[in-house]
Amino acid sequence: MVFLNLGRGKGWSHPVHLHGHSFYVLKMGYADYNSTTGNHIRDNADVNCLGDEQLNFCNDAEWSDSSWIGDNIPGLNLVNPPRKDTIIVPTGGYAVVRIKANNPGSWFMHCHIELHNMDGMAMFFDEAPEKHPESPKNFPKCNNFLFDQTNEGEEESTESTEGEINGAQIPVKESAYTLGIFWGVVGALLGIILLQFVTIFCLFMRQKSSTV
């Protein structure tokens, strides 16, 4: 895999993390920086971002040297590449990495700067879907965050009513609502009683101190 930090997306060095795996870093390509201030001067020349640099995010990139196409990238460390949990892709540059695809599952890959993650700098790796382990029983699915705790074979002993979530009819137990309302009322009454007790106690102590 080649991670690019070029075009309009550059400006930060992005720490990229992939769950369930480690990166083997084969090569790093850096931009030209000012040796005194560290400021970015120009992007790495190994990659050609097609189109207007000011308008694109370098999504249509190619190697500047066409002989690099087809895994012919020079300078790859294939003997003892460092293994990293998170790889920092330098601004104006790139990183060439490999992973060992030996852990089937849907794995989240994202920038570890939370703002970038929330803005969409993230994706899923769907690795060997035919080998995914089975989901646990009653595991929540997309658009359904309800968990049915009814044991298998156990009959429902309470009446249910129908609710609607995202257009789907969802059974809702009336007893759960009734119990929730009951304890809510009890809690409110206890709070009122406690408040009255504190008020009376404060008045008593105030009167006692004034008579001393």
mmCIF file of C-alpha atoms in Angstrom:
data_model
loop_
_atom_site.group_PDB
_atom_site.id
_atom_site.type_symbol
_atom_site.label_atom_id
_atom_site.label_comp_id
_atom_site.label_asym_id
_atom_site.label_seq_id
_atom_site.Cartn_x
_atom_site.Cartn_y
_atom_site.Cartn_z
ATOM 1 C CA MET A 1 0.000 0.000 0.000
ATOM 2 C CA VAL A 2 1.104 3.554 -0.706
ATOM 3 C CA PHE A 3 -0.131 6.346 1.558
ATOM 4 C CA LEU A 4 0.037 9.826 0.032
ATOM 5 C CA ASN A 5 -0.019 13.144 1.865
ATOM 6 C CA LEU A 6 -0.092 15.443 -1.147
ATOM 7 C CA GLY A 7 -2.361 17.911 -2.903
ATOM 8 C CA ARG A 8 -4.927 19.865 -0.900
ATOM 9 C CA GLY A 9 -4.921 17.247 1.844
ATOM 10 C CA LYS A 10 -1.391 18.044 2.950
ATOM 11 C CA GLY A 11 -0.518 20.449 5.724
ATOM 12 C CA TRP A 12 -0.440 17.921 8.558
ATOM 13 C CA SER A 13 1.626 14.795 8.986
ATOM 14 C CA HIS A 14 -1.057 12.136 9.389
ATOM 15 C CA PRO A 15 -0.580 9.259 11.886
ATOM 16 C CA VAL A 16 -2.404 6.359 10.200
ATOM 17 C CA HIS A 17 -3.416 3.303 12.225
ATOM 18 C CA LEU A 18 -4.924 -0.011 11.093
ATOM 19 C CA HIS A 19 -6.695 -2.179 13.655
ATOM 20 C CA GLY A 20 -5.858 -5.869 13.760
ATOM 21 C CA HIS A 21 -2.498 -5.536 11.994
ATOM 22 C CA SER A 22 0.917 -3.911 12.019
ATOM 23 C CA PHE A 23 2.572 -2.035 9.175
ATOM 24 C CA TYR A 24 5.894 -3.094 7.675
ATOM 25 C CA VAL A 25 7.431 0.168 6.457
ATOM 26 C CA LEU A 26 9.204 -0.478 3.157
ATOM 27 C CA LYS A 27 9.961 3.097 2.136
ATOM 28 C CA MET A 28 9.368 6.702 3.193
ATOM 29 C CA GLY A 29 9.310 9.613 0.753
ATOM 30 C CA TYR A 30 9.733 13.074 2.257
ATOM 31 C CA ALA A 31 9.108 16.552 0.912
ATOM 32 C CA ASP A 32 11.808 19.206 0.687
ATOM 33 C CA TYR A 33 11.977 21.148 3.950
ATOM 34 C CA ASN A 34 13.881 24.225 5.041
ATOM 35 C CA SER A 35 16.828 22.897 7.065
ATOM 36 C CA THR A 36 16.592 25.797 9.533
ATOM 37 C CA THR A 37 12.870 26.367 10.061
ATOM 38 C CA GLY A 38 11.552 22.960 9.016
ATOM 39 C CA ASN A 39 8.954 24.644 6.799
ATOM 40 C CA HIS A 40 7.647 22.827 3.741
ATOM 41 C CA ILE A 41 9.256 23.999 0.489
ATOM 42 C CA ARG A 42 7.950 21.586 -2.145
ATOM 43 C CA ASP A 43 6.289 18.173 -2.361
ATOM 44 C CA ASN A 44 8.220 14.991 -3.001
ATOM 45 C CA ALA A 45 8.937 14.719 -6.723
ATOM 46 C CA ASP A 46 8.454 10.923 -6.883
ATOM 47 C CA VAL A 47 4.676 11.319 -7.181
ATOM 48 C CA ASN A 48 2.790 13.252 -9.836
ATOM 49 C CA CYS A 49 -0.583 14.595 -8.673
ATOM 50 C CA LEU A 50 -2.536 14.896 -11.897
ATOM 51 C CA GLY A 51 -4.519 18.059 -12.493
ATOM 52 C CA ASP A 52 -4.401 21.461 -10.824
ATOM 53 C CA GLU A 53 -2.481 21.096 -7.544
ATOM 54 C CA GLN A 54 -4.624 23.791 -5.904
ATOM 55 C CA LEU A 55 -7.905 22.060 -6.744
ATOM 56 C CA ASN A 56 -7.321 18.330 -6.258
ATOM 57 C CA PHE A 57 -6.555 16.037 -3.343
ATOM 58 C CA CYS A 58 -4.119 13.920 -5.356
ATOM 59 C CA ASN A 59 -6.685 11.130 -5.686
ATOM 60 C CA ASP A 60 -5.510 10.476 -9.258
ATOM 61 C CA ALA A 61 -1.784 10.125 -8.655
ATOM 62 C CA GLU A 62 0.914 8.283 -10.524
ATOM 63 C CA TRP A 63 4.617 7.699 -10.130
ATOM 64 C CA SER A 64 6.611 10.384 -11.902
ATOM 65 C CA ASP A 65 8.901 7.658 -13.236
ATOM 66 C CA SER A 66 6.723 5.195 -15.173
ATOM 67 C CA SER A 67 9.290 2.427 -14.616
ATOM 68 C CA TRP A 68 8.144 2.290 -10.960
ATOM 69 C CA ILE A 69 4.709 0.991 -11.983
ATOM 70 C CA GLY A 70 4.053 -2.677 -11.213
ATOM 71 C CA ASP A 71 5.881 -3.067 -7.894
ATOM 72 C CA ASN A 72 9.157 -1.849 -9.378
ATOM 73 C CA ILE A 73 9.661 0.866 -6.762
ATOM 74 C CA PRO A 74 13.389 1.235 -6.049
ATOM 75 C CA GLY A 75 14.776 1.429 -2.544
ATOM 76 C CA LEU A 76 12.222 -0.857 -0.849
ATOM 77 C CA ASN A 77 13.465 -2.464 2.360
ATOM 78 C CA LEU A 78 12.337 -6.063 1.887
ATOM 79 C CA VAL A 79 14.927 -7.573 4.255
ATOM 80 C CA ASN A 80 14.291 -6.057 7.684
ATOM 81 C CA PRO A 81 11.578 -3.380 7.395
ATOM 82 C CA PRO A 82 10.584 -1.720 10.682
ATOM 83 C CA ARG A 83 7.248 -2.857 12.075
ATOM 84 C CA LYS A 84 4.938 -0.074 13.204
ATOM 85 C CA ASP A 85 1.558 0.040 14.917
ATOM 86 C CA THR A 86 0.999 3.541 13.504
ATOM 87 C CA ILE A 87 2.750 5.086 10.507
ATOM 88 C CA ILE A 88 3.182 8.859 10.241
ATOM 89 C CA VAL A 89 2.715 9.905 6.613
ATOM 90 C CA PRO A 90 4.781 13.104 6.214
ATOM 91 C CA THR A 91 3.228 16.217 4.748
ATOM 92 C CA GLY A 92 4.195 16.562 1.112
ATOM 93 C CA GLY A 93 5.422 12.962 1.016
ATOM 94 C CA TYR A 94 4.378 9.318 1.041
ATOM 95 C CA ALA A 95 4.865 5.962 2.755
ATOM 96 C CA VAL A 96 5.048 2.497 1.187
ATOM 97 C CA VAL A 97 3.902 -0.234 3.589
ATOM 98 C CA ARG A 98 2.888 -3.873 3.653
ATOM 99 C CA ILE A 99 0.660 -5.832 5.991
ATOM 100 C CA LYS A 100 0.372 -9.559 6.579
ATOM 101 C CA ALA A 101 -3.251 -10.387 5.762
ATOM 102 C CA ASN A 102 -3.654 -13.226 8.252
ATOM 103 C CA ASN A 103 -6.455 -11.898 10.456
ATOM 104 C CA PRO A 104 -9.859 -12.121 8.696
ATOM 105 C CA GLY A 105 -12.363 -9.473 9.697
ATOM 106 C CA SER A 106 -13.594 -5.940 9.045
ATOM 107 C CA TRP A 107 -10.770 -3.727 10.286
ATOM 108 C CA PHE A 108 -10.910 0.016 10.807
ATOM 109 C CA MET A 109 -8.098 2.152 9.379
ATOM 110 C CA HIS A 110 -8.031 5.841 10.278
ATOM 111 C CA CYS A 111 -5.989 8.932 10.989
ATOM 112 C CA HIS A 112 -5.223 9.122 14.705
ATOM 113 C CA ILE A 113 -5.867 12.864 14.796
ATOM 114 C CA GLU A 114 -9.432 12.700 16.091
ATOM 115 C CA LEU A 115 -10.628 15.726 14.116
ATOM 116 C CA HIS A 116 -9.440 14.128 10.862
ATOM 117 C CA ASN A 117 -10.998 10.802 11.836
ATOM 118 C CA MET A 118 -14.362 12.485 12.463
ATOM 119 C CA ASP A 119 -14.051 14.390 9.175
ATOM 120 C CA GLY A 120 -13.873 11.110 7.271
ATOM 121 C CA MET A 121 -10.186 10.214 7.032
ATOM 122 C CA ALA A 122 -11.041 6.588 7.705
ATOM 123 C CA MET A 123 -12.055 3.388 5.949
ATOM 124 C CA PHE A 124 -12.735 -0.310 6.559
ATOM 125 C CA PHE A 125 -10.559 -3.183 5.375
ATOM 126 C CA ASP A 126 -12.859 -6.113 4.653
ATOM 127 C CA GLU A 127 -10.288 -8.894 4.870
ATOM 128 C CA ALA A 128 -11.225 -12.405 3.677
ATOM 129 C CA PRO A 129 -15.011 -12.002 4.202
ATOM 130 C CA GLU A 130 -15.557 -15.696 3.498
ATOM 131 C CA LYS A 131 -13.487 -16.464 6.619
ATOM 132 C CA HIS A 132 -15.149 -13.998 8.983
ATOM 133 C CA PRO A 133 -16.175 -15.588 12.293
ATOM 134 C CA GLU A 134 -19.905 -15.772 12.929
ATOM 135 C CA SER A 135 -21.401 -12.854 14.805
ATOM 136 C CA PRO A 136 -22.608 -13.549 18.364
ATOM 137 C CA LYS A 137 -26.284 -14.300 18.819
ATOM 138 C CA ASN A 138 -28.446 -11.141 18.893
ATOM 139 C CA PHE A 139 -25.450 -9.028 17.837
ATOM 140 C CA PRO A 140 -26.722 -5.528 16.870
ATOM 141 C CA LYS A 141 -26.843 -4.762 13.163
ATOM 142 C CA CYS A 142 -26.811 -1.507 11.224
ATOM 143 C CA ASN A 143 -29.767 0.754 12.127
ATOM 144 C CA ASN A 144 -30.604 -1.501 15.072
ATOM 145 C CA PHE A 145 -29.097 -0.746 18.451
ATOM 146 C CA LEU A 146 -31.587 -2.794 20.472
ATOM 147 C CA PHE A 147 -30.453 -5.950 22.236
ATOM 148 C CA ASP A 148 -32.987 -8.693 22.847
ATOM 149 C CA GLN A 149 -32.073 -10.344 26.147
ATOM 150 C CA THR A 150 -34.850 -12.921 25.960
ATOM 151 C CA ASN A 151 -33.419 -16.393 26.456
ATOM 152 C CA GLU A 152 -33.954 -18.873 23.667
ATOM 153 C CA GLY A 153 -37.066 -20.959 24.276
ATOM 154 C CA GLU A 154 -38.364 -18.650 27.003
ATOM 155 C CA GLU A 155 -41.903 -17.474 26.390
ATOM 156 C CA GLU A 156 -42.808 -13.830 26.632
ATOM 157 C CA SER A 157 -44.808 -13.212 29.803
ATOM 158 C CA THR A 158 -45.586 -9.540 29.240
ATOM 159 C CA GLU A 159 -47.640 -7.790 26.604
ATOM 160 C CA SER A 160 -45.860 -5.846 23.911
ATOM 161 C CA THR A 161 -46.687 -2.881 21.783
ATOM 162 C CA GLU A 162 -45.239 -1.879 18.445
ATOM 163 C CA GLY A 163 -42.823 1.010 17.977
ATOM 164 C CA GLU A 164 -41.109 2.207 14.820
ATOM 165 C CA ILE A 165 -37.388 2.858 14.344
ATOM 166 C CA ASN A 166 -36.056 3.708 10.892
ATOM 167 C CA GLY A 167 -39.242 2.365 9.345
ATOM 168 C CA ALA A 168 -38.989 -1.025 11.105
ATOM 169 C CA GLN A 169 -41.583 -2.268 13.579
ATOM 170 C CA ILE A 170 -39.857 -2.906 16.904
ATOM 171 C CA PRO A 171 -41.637 -4.695 19.790
ATOM 172 C CA VAL A 172 -41.473 -2.684 23.013
ATOM 173 C CA LYS A 173 -42.396 -4.188 26.365
ATOM 174 C CA GLU A 174 -45.054 -2.213 28.211
ATOM 175 C CA SER A 175 -43.852 -3.591 31.537
ATOM 176 C CA ALA A 176 -40.460 -1.948 31.039
ATOM 177 C CA TYR A 177 -42.081 1.455 30.525
ATOM 178 C CA THR A 178 -44.404 0.956 33.505
ATOM 179 C CA LEU A 179 -41.522 -0.042 35.756
ATOM 180 C CA GLY A 180 -39.458 2.919 34.591
ATOM 181 C CA ILE A 181 -42.292 5.369 35.322
ATOM 182 C CA PHE A 182 -42.849 3.804 38.761
ATOM 183 C CA TRP A 183 -39.230 4.170 39.843
ATOM 184 C CA GLY A 184 -39.109 7.653 38.365
ATOM 185 C CA VAL A 185 -42.042 8.740 40.533
ATOM 186 C CA VAL A 186 -40.530 7.060 43.602
ATOM 187 C CA GLY A 187 -37.223 8.830 43.009
ATOM 188 C CA ALA A 188 -38.942 12.207 42.636
ATOM 189 C CA LEU A 189 -40.907 11.725 45.884
ATOM 190 C CA LEU A 190 -37.786 10.705 47.791
ATOM 191 C CA GLY A 191 -36.015 13.779 46.443
ATOM 192 C CA ILE A 192 -38.823 16.064 47.646
ATOM 193 C CA ILE A 193 -38.825 14.448 51.103
ATOM 194 C CA LEU A 194 -35.044 14.795 51.377
ATOM 195 C CA LEU A 195 -35.217 18.450 50.324
ATOM 196 C CA GLN A 196 -37.876 19.177 52.957
ATOM 197 C CA PHE A 197 -35.825 17.428 55.635
ATOM 198 C CA VAL A 198 -32.736 19.474 54.779
ATOM 199 C CA THR A 199 -34.776 22.700 54.796
ATOM 200 C CA ILE A 200 -36.293 21.953 58.226
ATOM 201 C CA PHE A 201 -32.888 20.995 59.623
ATOM 202 C CA CYS A 202 -31.305 24.232 58.366
ATOM 203 C CA LEU A 203 -34.132 26.333 59.863
ATOM 204 C CA PHE A 204 -33.778 24.504 63.178
ATOM 205 C CA MET A 205 -30.025 25.079 63.325
ATOM 206 C CA ARG A 206 -30.463 28.735 62.383
ATOM 207 C CA GLN A 207 -33.056 29.267 65.136
ATOM 208 C CA LYS A 208 -30.882 27.450 67.662
ATOM 209 C CA SER A 209 -27.845 29.599 66.859
ATOM 210 C CA SER A 210 -29.883 32.811 67.181
ATOM 211 C CA THR A 211 -31.074 31.897 70.695
ATOM 212 C CA VAL A 212 -27.581 31.170 72.000
#
